[in-house]
Short mmCIF file of C-alpha atoms in Angstrom, two decimals:
data_model
loop_
_atom_site.label_atom_id
_atom_site.label_comp_id
_atom_site.label_asym_id
_atom_site.label_seq_id
_atom_site.Cartn_x
_atom_site.Cartn_y
_atom_site.Cartn_z
CA GLY A 18 128.19 237.42 206.93
CA GLY A 19 130.75 234.80 205.98
CA PRO A 20 130.89 232.83 209.27
CA LEU A 21 127.10 232.81 209.45
CA LEU A 22 126.98 231.45 205.90
CA ASP A 23 129.06 228.46 207.03
CA LYS A 24 126.33 227.57 209.52
CA PHE A 25 123.11 228.60 207.75
CA ASP A 26 121.75 228.97 204.23
CA GLY A 27 122.74 231.95 202.11
CA ASN A 28 119.36 233.28 200.98
CA PRO A 29 118.31 234.74 204.36
CA HIS A 30 121.65 236.54 204.62
CA ILE A 31 121.31 237.98 201.12
CA ALA A 32 117.74 239.07 201.90
CA ALA A 33 118.87 240.69 205.17
CA GLY A 34 121.62 242.62 203.39
CA ILE A 35 119.18 243.82 200.72
CA VAL A 36 116.62 244.98 203.30
CA ILE A 37 119.30 246.86 205.28
CA ASN A 38 120.51 248.55 202.10
CA GLU A 39 116.97 249.40 200.99
CA VAL A 40 116.04 251.06 204.27
CA SER A 41 119.36 252.88 204.54
CA ASN A 42 119.21 254.12 200.96
CA ALA A 43 115.68 255.49 201.49
CA LEU A 44 116.76 257.29 204.67
CA VAL A 45 119.81 259.03 203.16
CA PRO A 46 117.93 262.07 201.74
CA LEU A 47 115.80 262.29 204.88
CA ALA A 48 118.66 262.60 207.37
CA PRO A 49 118.34 266.04 209.05
CA ASN A 50 121.97 266.34 210.18
CA ILE A 51 125.42 264.90 209.58
CA CYS A 52 125.34 262.61 212.63
CA LEU A 53 122.20 260.79 211.52
CA LEU A 54 123.55 260.64 207.96
CA ALA A 55 126.71 258.97 209.29
CA ALA A 56 124.58 256.47 211.22
CA VAL A 57 122.58 255.66 208.07
CA ASP A 58 125.78 255.22 206.09
CA LEU A 59 127.12 252.92 208.81
CA ALA A 60 124.02 250.74 208.52
CA TRP A 61 124.32 250.77 204.73
CA GLY A 62 127.94 249.64 205.08
CA ILE A 63 126.92 246.72 207.31
CA GLY A 64 124.35 245.58 204.76
CA GLY A 65 126.84 245.99 201.93
CA GLY A 66 129.45 244.02 203.83
CA ILE A 67 127.05 241.13 204.34
CA LEU A 68 126.19 241.12 200.64
CA ASP A 69 129.85 241.36 199.65
CA ALA A 70 130.95 238.31 201.64
CA VAL A 71 127.87 236.15 201.08
CA ILE A 72 127.30 236.82 197.37
CA ASN A 73 130.98 236.30 196.50
CA THR A 74 131.02 232.98 198.38
CA VAL A 75 127.74 231.78 196.88
CA SER A 76 128.91 232.74 193.37
CA LEU A 77 132.08 230.68 193.84
CA CYS A 78 129.90 227.69 194.79
CA LEU A 79 127.47 227.98 191.87
CA HIS A 80 129.70 226.70 189.08
CA PRO A 81 132.63 224.27 188.74
CA LYS A 82 134.56 227.03 186.92
CA PRO A 83 133.32 230.27 188.50
CA ASP A 84 135.81 232.67 186.88
CA PRO A 85 133.61 234.27 184.16
CA TYR A 86 130.57 234.36 186.45
CA MET A 87 132.54 236.13 189.17
CA HIS A 88 133.69 238.74 186.66
CA ALA A 89 130.09 239.17 185.49
CA LEU A 90 129.03 239.72 189.11
CA HIS A 91 131.66 242.40 189.66
CA PHE A 92 130.82 244.00 186.32
CA SER A 93 127.21 244.36 187.47
CA TRP A 94 128.43 246.06 190.65
CA GLY A 95 130.57 248.44 188.62
CA LEU A 96 127.69 249.15 186.28
CA GLY A 97 125.40 249.98 189.20
CA ALA A 98 128.04 252.25 190.72
CA LEU A 99 128.27 254.05 187.38
CA ILE A 100 124.52 254.41 186.79
CA SER A 101 123.36 255.42 190.28
CA PRO A 102 125.22 258.77 190.42
CA LEU A 103 124.02 259.54 186.89
CA VAL A 104 120.41 259.07 188.01
CA VAL A 105 120.82 261.45 190.94
CA GLY A 106 122.86 263.89 188.85
CA ALA A 107 120.28 263.98 186.07
CA TRP A 108 117.55 264.75 188.60
CA ILE A 109 119.58 267.61 190.10
CA ASP A 110 120.48 269.01 186.66
CA ALA A 111 116.78 269.06 185.81
CA GLY A 112 116.29 271.71 188.48
CA HIS A 113 115.19 269.57 191.41
CA ALA A 114 118.18 270.08 193.66
CA ASP A 115 115.92 270.96 196.60
CA ASP A 116 114.15 267.60 196.49
CA ILE A 117 116.42 264.60 195.98
CA VAL A 118 114.09 262.04 197.60
CA PRO A 119 112.58 260.69 194.31
CA PRO A 120 115.87 259.46 192.73
CA TYR A 121 116.80 257.70 195.96
CA LEU A 122 113.39 256.03 196.03
CA VAL A 123 113.91 254.88 192.43
CA ILE A 124 117.23 253.33 193.40
CA THR A 125 115.60 251.74 196.47
CA ALA A 126 112.82 250.26 194.31
CA SER A 127 115.43 248.61 192.08
CA TYR A 128 116.26 246.26 194.98
CA VAL A 129 112.76 244.78 195.08
CA PRO A 130 112.98 242.31 192.15
CA THR A 131 116.19 240.85 193.54
CA LEU A 132 114.67 240.55 197.01
CA ILE A 133 111.64 238.68 195.61
CA ALA A 134 113.87 236.35 193.62
CA VAL A 135 116.03 235.57 196.66
CA LEU A 136 113.06 234.89 198.95
CA PHE A 137 110.76 232.95 196.63
CA CYS A 138 112.42 231.91 193.36
CA TYR A 139 115.98 230.73 193.84
CA SER A 140 117.85 228.68 196.40
CA SER A 141 121.50 229.59 196.77
CA PRO A 142 124.10 226.81 197.13
CA HIS A 143 125.98 226.33 200.37
CA PRO A 144 129.79 226.25 200.62
CA ARG A 145 129.62 222.74 202.08
CA ASP A 146 127.98 221.55 198.83
CA LYS A 147 131.11 222.45 196.91
CA GLU A 148 133.36 221.07 199.65
CA GLN A 149 131.52 217.75 199.52
CA THR A 150 131.89 217.67 195.74
CA THR A 151 135.58 218.44 196.11
CA SER A 152 135.91 215.74 198.76
CA GLN A 153 134.24 213.20 196.48
CA SER A 154 136.60 214.16 193.66
CA GLU A 155 139.56 213.69 195.99
CA GLN A 156 138.23 210.29 197.05
CA GLU A 157 137.92 209.24 193.41
CA GLN A 158 141.41 210.53 192.74
CA LEU A 159 142.70 208.50 195.68
CA VAL A 160 141.21 205.33 194.19
CA ILE A 161 142.85 206.08 190.84
CA GLU A 162 146.21 206.77 192.47
CA GLU A 163 145.88 203.62 194.56
CA HIS A 164 145.54 201.47 191.44
CA GLU A 165 148.47 203.29 189.86
CA LEU A 166 150.57 202.62 192.95
CA GLU A 167 149.65 198.92 192.83
CA GLU A 168 150.77 198.73 189.21
CA LEU A 169 154.03 200.48 190.00
CA ALA A 170 154.59 198.24 193.02
CA GLU A 171 154.34 195.19 190.79
CA GLN A 172 157.10 196.65 188.64
CA GLY A 173 159.23 197.50 191.68
CA LYS A 174 159.15 201.23 190.95
CA THR A 175 157.02 202.58 193.77
CA ASN A 176 158.48 205.59 195.58
CA GLU A 177 157.02 206.68 198.86
CA PRO A 178 156.26 210.40 199.04
CA ASP A 179 158.30 212.45 201.46
CA ILE A 180 156.54 213.32 204.67
CA ASP A 181 156.31 217.03 205.29
CA ASP A 182 154.93 218.86 208.29
CA SER A 183 152.97 221.11 205.95
CA VAL A 184 151.17 218.15 204.34
CA PRO A 185 147.57 217.99 205.56
CA SER A 186 146.83 214.94 207.63
CA PRO A 187 144.77 212.14 206.04
CA THR A 188 141.93 213.11 208.35
CA THR A 189 141.96 216.61 206.88
CA LEU A 190 142.12 215.28 203.34
CA THR A 191 139.14 212.96 203.75
CA ALA A 192 137.02 215.29 205.85
CA THR A 193 133.95 217.02 204.49
CA ALA A 194 132.02 220.04 205.62
CA THR A 195 130.35 217.92 208.31
CA THR A 196 133.53 218.29 210.35
CA GLU A 197 133.32 222.05 210.37
CA THR A 198 133.78 224.13 213.47
CA ALA A 199 131.79 223.34 216.56
CA GLY A 200 132.10 226.86 217.93
CA TRP A 201 133.23 230.36 217.14
CA THR A 202 136.56 229.88 218.92
CA SER A 203 137.65 227.28 216.38
CA MET A 204 136.68 229.45 213.41
CA PHE A 205 140.27 229.88 212.25
CA THR A 206 141.92 226.73 213.63
CA ARG A 207 140.38 224.51 210.96
CA PHE A 208 142.56 226.12 208.29
CA SER A 209 145.99 224.70 207.62
CA ARG A 210 149.07 226.89 207.83
CA ASP A 211 149.35 227.36 204.08
CA GLU A 212 145.63 228.11 203.80
CA LYS A 213 145.99 230.87 206.38
CA TRP A 214 148.88 232.34 204.40
CA VAL A 215 146.83 232.19 201.20
CA MET A 216 144.02 234.09 202.93
CA PHE A 217 146.45 236.64 204.38
CA HIS A 218 148.17 237.39 201.08
CA SER A 219 144.80 237.54 199.29
CA ALA A 220 143.50 240.04 201.87
CA LEU A 221 146.70 242.11 201.63
CA PHE A 222 146.42 242.11 197.84
CA LEU A 223 142.85 243.42 198.00
CA PHE A 224 143.79 246.05 200.57
CA LEU A 225 146.51 247.46 198.32
CA TYR A 226 144.51 247.00 195.10
CA VAL A 227 141.22 248.53 196.29
CA GLY A 228 143.14 251.23 198.16
CA SER A 229 144.93 252.21 194.94
CA GLU A 230 141.66 252.15 192.99
CA GLN A 231 139.76 254.31 195.47
CA THR A 232 142.69 256.70 195.96
CA CYS A 233 143.03 257.28 192.23
CA GLY A 234 139.28 257.62 191.65
CA GLY A 235 138.73 259.84 194.68
CA LEU A 236 141.67 262.21 194.25
CA LEU A 237 142.14 262.26 190.46
CA PHE A 238 139.84 265.25 189.98
CA LEU A 239 141.70 267.27 192.62
CA TYR A 240 145.07 266.24 191.19
CA THR A 241 144.12 267.29 187.66
CA VAL A 242 142.89 270.72 188.74
CA ARG A 243 145.64 271.52 191.24
CA MET A 244 148.39 270.45 188.84
CA ASP A 245 146.91 272.90 186.28
CA LEU A 246 146.45 270.16 183.73
CA ALA A 247 142.81 271.04 182.98
CA ASP A 248 139.81 273.00 184.20
CA GLU A 249 137.12 271.48 186.40
CA ALA A 250 134.89 270.38 183.51
CA THR A 251 137.76 268.52 181.82
CA ALA A 252 138.91 267.08 185.14
CA THR A 253 135.42 265.66 185.61
CA LEU A 254 135.71 263.90 182.24
CA VAL A 255 139.14 262.52 183.14
CA ASN A 256 137.72 261.13 186.37
CA ALA A 257 134.74 259.67 184.50
CA ALA A 258 137.14 258.07 182.01
CA PHE A 259 138.85 256.23 184.86
CA TRP A 260 135.61 254.83 186.29
CA GLY A 261 134.35 254.00 182.81
CA ALA A 262 137.56 252.09 182.11
CA LEU A 263 137.01 250.09 185.30
CA THR A 264 133.52 249.08 184.16
CA VAL A 265 134.64 248.21 180.63
CA GLY A 266 137.61 246.26 182.00
CA ARG A 267 135.32 244.08 184.10
CA LEU A 268 133.17 243.40 181.04
CA ILE A 269 136.20 242.45 178.93
CA ALA A 270 137.45 240.17 181.70
CA ILE A 271 134.40 237.89 181.37
CA PRO A 272 135.46 236.20 178.08
CA ILE A 273 139.18 236.50 178.88
CA SER A 274 138.80 234.54 182.12
CA ILE A 275 137.45 231.55 180.17
CA PHE A 276 140.80 231.06 178.44
CA VAL A 277 143.33 232.65 180.82
CA SER A 278 144.15 231.34 184.29
CA PRO A 279 143.66 233.61 187.33
CA SER A 280 147.40 233.69 188.07
CA ASN A 281 148.26 234.85 184.55
CA MET A 282 145.47 237.44 184.65
CA LEU A 283 146.80 238.89 187.90
CA ILE A 284 150.37 239.03 186.62
CA SER A 285 149.16 240.84 183.49
CA ASN A 286 147.02 243.22 185.55
CA VAL A 287 149.85 244.21 187.87
CA ALA A 288 152.28 244.64 184.96
CA GLY A 289 149.79 246.86 183.12
CA CYS A 290 149.23 249.00 186.21
CA LEU A 291 152.97 249.49 186.68
CA VAL A 292 153.40 250.51 183.03
CA SER A 293 150.52 253.02 183.25
CA LEU A 294 151.87 254.61 186.43
CA VAL A 295 155.40 254.91 185.04
CA LEU A 296 153.93 256.59 181.93
CA ILE A 297 152.11 259.16 184.06
CA LEU A 298 155.19 259.87 186.19
CA LEU A 299 157.45 260.27 183.14
CA PHE A 300 155.10 262.86 181.61
CA MET A 301 153.56 264.48 184.67
CA ASP A 302 152.84 267.78 182.88
CA SER A 303 150.97 266.17 179.99
CA LEU A 304 147.18 265.84 180.08
CA ILE A 305 147.28 263.29 177.24
CA ALA A 306 149.69 261.08 179.18
CA LEU A 307 147.45 261.39 182.24
CA VAL A 308 144.33 260.34 180.31
CA ILE A 309 146.07 257.40 178.64
CA GLY A 310 147.63 256.37 181.93
CA VAL A 311 144.47 256.46 184.04
CA VAL A 312 142.43 254.63 181.38
CA LEU A 313 145.06 251.89 181.17
CA PHE A 314 145.27 251.82 184.96
CA GLY A 315 141.50 251.40 185.20
CA LEU A 316 141.41 248.65 182.59
CA CYS A 317 144.18 246.68 184.28
CA ASN A 318 142.78 247.22 187.77
CA ALA A 319 139.25 246.24 186.85
CA SER A 320 139.34 242.45 187.15
CA SER A 321 141.80 242.01 190.03
CA TYR A 322 139.19 241.76 192.80
CA ALA A 323 137.27 238.85 191.28
CA THR A 324 140.46 237.20 190.03
CA VAL A 325 142.02 237.09 193.51
CA LEU A 326 138.90 235.38 194.87
CA ASN A 327 138.98 232.89 191.99
CA LEU A 328 142.67 232.21 192.65
CA ALA A 329 142.14 231.66 196.38
CA ASP A 330 139.17 229.41 195.62
CA GLY A 331 141.37 227.27 193.38
CA PHE A 332 144.22 227.06 195.86
CA MET A 333 141.94 226.13 198.77
CA SER A 334 139.69 223.78 196.74
CA GLY A 335 136.69 225.94 197.57
CA VAL A 336 136.62 228.86 199.98
CA SER A 337 134.20 228.92 202.90
CA GLY A 338 132.19 231.89 204.07
CA THR A 339 134.72 232.51 206.82
CA ALA A 340 137.62 232.51 204.36
CA THR A 341 135.80 234.93 202.05
CA SER A 342 135.04 237.25 204.97
CA ILE A 343 138.70 237.31 205.96
CA ILE A 344 139.77 238.11 202.41
CA VAL A 345 137.20 240.83 201.70
CA THR A 346 137.91 242.41 205.09
CA GLY A 347 141.30 243.28 203.64
CA ALA A 348 139.54 245.17 200.87
CA SER A 349 137.49 247.14 203.40
CA MET A 350 140.69 248.48 204.97
CA GLU A 351 141.25 250.52 201.81
CA MET A 352 139.36 253.39 203.44
CA PHE A 353 142.57 254.51 205.15
CA MET A 354 144.67 254.97 202.01
CA PRO A 355 142.80 257.94 200.43
CA MET A 356 142.74 259.66 203.81
CA ILE A 357 146.50 259.22 204.28
CA VAL A 358 147.32 260.39 200.75
CA SER A 359 145.04 263.45 200.93
CA ASN A 360 146.71 264.51 204.19
CA ALA A 361 150.11 264.03 202.55
CA PHE A 362 149.21 266.58 199.86
CA GLY A 363 149.90 269.41 202.27
CA ILE A 364 153.40 268.08 203.02
CA PHE A 365 154.68 266.65 199.73
CA GLY A 366 152.43 268.33 197.18
CA TYR A 367 149.98 266.81 194.73
CA ARG A 368 152.69 264.99 192.80
CA ILE A 369 152.85 262.47 195.63
CA LEU A 370 149.61 260.82 194.41
CA PHE A 371 151.04 258.67 191.64
CA PHE A 372 154.27 257.96 193.53
CA VAL A 373 152.15 256.42 196.28
CA LEU A 374 150.19 254.44 193.71
CA LEU A 375 153.43 253.20 192.13
CA GLY A 376 154.79 252.10 195.50
CA SER A 377 151.51 250.40 196.32
CA ASN A 378 151.58 248.43 193.07
CA ILE A 379 155.17 247.36 193.67
CA LEU A 380 154.02 245.96 197.01
CA ILE A 381 151.14 244.27 195.17
CA LEU A 382 153.64 242.58 192.85
CA ILE A 383 155.66 241.28 195.82
CA ASP A 384 152.53 240.09 197.60
CA LEU A 385 151.31 238.34 194.44
CA ALA A 386 154.60 236.44 194.19
CA LEU A 387 154.22 235.28 197.80
CA LEU A 388 150.56 234.38 197.21
CA LEU A 389 151.42 232.22 194.20
CA TRP A 390 154.28 230.55 196.09
CA ARG A 391 152.07 229.72 199.07
CA GLY A 392 149.20 228.62 196.84
CA TYR A 393 151.22 226.23 194.69
CA ARG A 394 152.91 224.93 197.84
CA LEU A 395 149.43 224.16 199.20
CA LEU A 396 148.45 222.34 196.00
CA SER A 397 151.68 220.35 196.06
CA SER A 398 151.15 219.42 199.72
CA ARG A 399 147.62 218.27 199.00
CA LYS A 400 148.84 216.11 196.12
CA ARG A 401 151.57 214.51 198.23
CA GLY A 402 149.07 213.95 201.01
CA SER A 403 146.68 212.25 198.57
CA LYS A 404 149.42 209.85 197.51
CA LEU A 405 150.20 209.10 201.14
CA VAL A 406 146.55 208.28 201.87
CA ALA A 407 146.40 206.11 198.76
CA MET A 408 149.39 204.11 199.98
CA GLN A 409 147.82 203.71 203.41
CA LEU A 410 144.58 202.52 201.85
CA ASN A 411 146.59 200.01 199.82
CA ILE A 412 148.32 198.75 202.96
CA GLN A 413 145.05 198.40 204.86
CA ASP A 414 143.45 196.44 202.02
CA GLU A 415 146.30 193.92 202.11
CA ASP A 416 146.58 193.39 205.85
CA ASN A 417 145.89 195.43 209.00
CA THR A 418 148.50 193.64 211.07
CA LEU A 419 152.16 194.51 211.13
CA GLY A 420 153.51 190.99 210.99
CA ALA A 421 151.42 189.47 208.20
CA ASP A 422 152.81 189.49 204.67
CA ALA A 423 155.51 192.01 205.56
CA ASP A 424 157.41 191.05 202.42
CA ASP A 425 154.62 192.45 200.23
CA GLU A 426 154.07 195.61 202.29
CA ILE A 427 157.64 196.84 202.68
CA GLU A 428 158.67 199.08 199.83
CA GLU A 429 161.80 201.13 199.27
CA GLY A 430 163.20 200.31 202.72
CA VAL A 431 160.31 201.95 204.67
CA PHE A 432 157.27 200.48 206.35
CA LEU A 433 154.22 202.59 207.33
CA GLU A 434 153.11 201.40 210.77
CA PRO A 435 149.73 202.50 212.20
CA ALA A 436 150.16 204.80 215.17
CA GLN A 437 147.29 203.41 217.24
CA SER A 438 144.25 201.56 215.97
CA GLY A 439 145.34 201.29 212.36
CA ALA A 440 142.13 202.77 210.97
CA VAL A 441 142.35 204.47 207.62
CA GLY A 442 143.13 208.16 208.00
CA GLU A 443 145.14 207.94 211.24
CA PRO A 444 148.79 209.07 211.37
CA TYR A 445 151.43 206.53 210.43
CA HIS A 446 155.01 206.16 211.58
CA ARG A 447 157.96 205.51 209.26
CA VAL A 448 159.69 202.33 210.41
CA PRO A 449 162.97 201.20 208.75
CA VAL A 450 162.99 197.78 207.14
CA GLU A 451 165.67 196.51 209.50
CA THR A 452 163.43 197.24 212.51
CA VAL A 453 160.50 195.41 210.96
CA VAL A 454 162.69 192.47 210.03
CA GLN A 455 164.06 192.20 213.56
CA GLN A 456 160.51 192.18 214.94
CA GLN A 457 159.45 189.27 212.75
CA PRO A 458 159.26 185.93 214.62
CA GLN A 459 162.04 183.58 213.60
CA PRO A 460 160.51 180.22 212.63
CA GLN A 461 162.00 177.04 213.98
CA THR A 462 164.03 175.24 211.35
CA THR A 463 164.90 171.55 211.32
CA THR A 464 167.73 171.79 208.86
CA THR A 465 171.22 171.17 210.17
CA ASP A 466 172.73 173.65 207.76
CA SER A 467 172.52 177.08 209.39
CA THR A 468 173.38 178.76 206.12
CA THR A 469 170.38 177.31 204.35
CA PRO A 470 167.44 179.72 204.61
CA THR A 471 163.86 178.70 205.10
CA ASP A 472 161.20 179.82 202.67
CA ASN A 473 159.26 181.73 205.32
CA SER A 474 162.09 183.61 207.00
CA PRO A 475 161.94 187.31 206.10
CA ALA A 476 165.47 187.83 207.39
CA THR A 477 166.89 185.82 204.52
CA HIS A 478 165.26 187.78 201.74
CA ASP A 479 167.33 190.07 199.58
CA HIS A 480 166.98 193.73 200.61
CA ALA A 481 166.09 194.77 197.08
CA ASP A 482 163.22 192.28 197.07
CA LEU A 483 161.95 193.80 200.33
#
């Protein structure tokens, strides 16, 4: 869904995902055997994957500060996941266990208003719209920095930024979404090295986070019963408390995200999860400790998904559909963690559950540190690159030739020489002052005193003035 969103509008993709989910949901109670049910679930997963990638990307493009809106989106998903089983369960408890088609049709009908709105009422933004806005903001920032550099140059205080291989080229900095990939083979090559690392660490974070969430929610009932902490009815309530805490946590995150940055929210979330897991492991035979621990774990886990997407969006100055697909694909790999842990029960016992969750959250903490390091490195590189482009623009405005007015262009012992045509945005070479000075034509002087300099000879200027 994400790569297609980079090439086409989002509404048709959202509509396609909704239709796939509607048809699949209606066919679930009609499947006559397990093979057809698996095929229907596979189709439902494809539709859900399209919606996951496309809706997250579109939501990031809707608002300049998408944090609270992203948390509201994920709260609505959590609320639907909480209500849907209750609808089916209430129908079964009413004595209609032999006919479960009606509740599934009710759930299917709930898609219709959204489908109508997507097709006829609303037009979703495109990732390139946000990228163009970001590009315009960068252009304006370049103009501001250029004027600041001119003022500093007049005072003799201009310092040229260091050139780093990780700094995006001026072409990258000034490009907009019109320079996006020409084919599928270049889907990933348009990302810089640091951007790829940001996507990788974001995907790894979601893999570990969603894996921990699904492992806890899927195996908590079994753990509670097999550890003789409670009977099945109480274990059901403990499990419901965990999922309820997840939903409430996503609701609480909406106002919090307005005032707290995504990085601080993630650090707090991971710290809270570690504290809750340590509490459970210290009092493994206590039902009260288990309830408190899983509720705290659910509250702290709740907002991490949306927060990671917000953080990656900030680091990359707007994520594309491809980037979102790469990141959420990491979350889809969580399906392996509950399977691995459940198979480990027979070898290590049921106590292994929260040890695995603790180890997973320690890895999350390490990955978060690497994500923040790579992200702030990317922001720093972009800032240094912007200053470099501003200096080049300043040089081009003064003179496009190397020999003209060299005294005014040389600053801090370094001259930026165009590599080829000298157009703005092309790579520049660092040329020492001495090399530039030697290349300047020596004017013919008529004075008989060889120690008396001419006014136009750059070789006679003081190095500090250059």
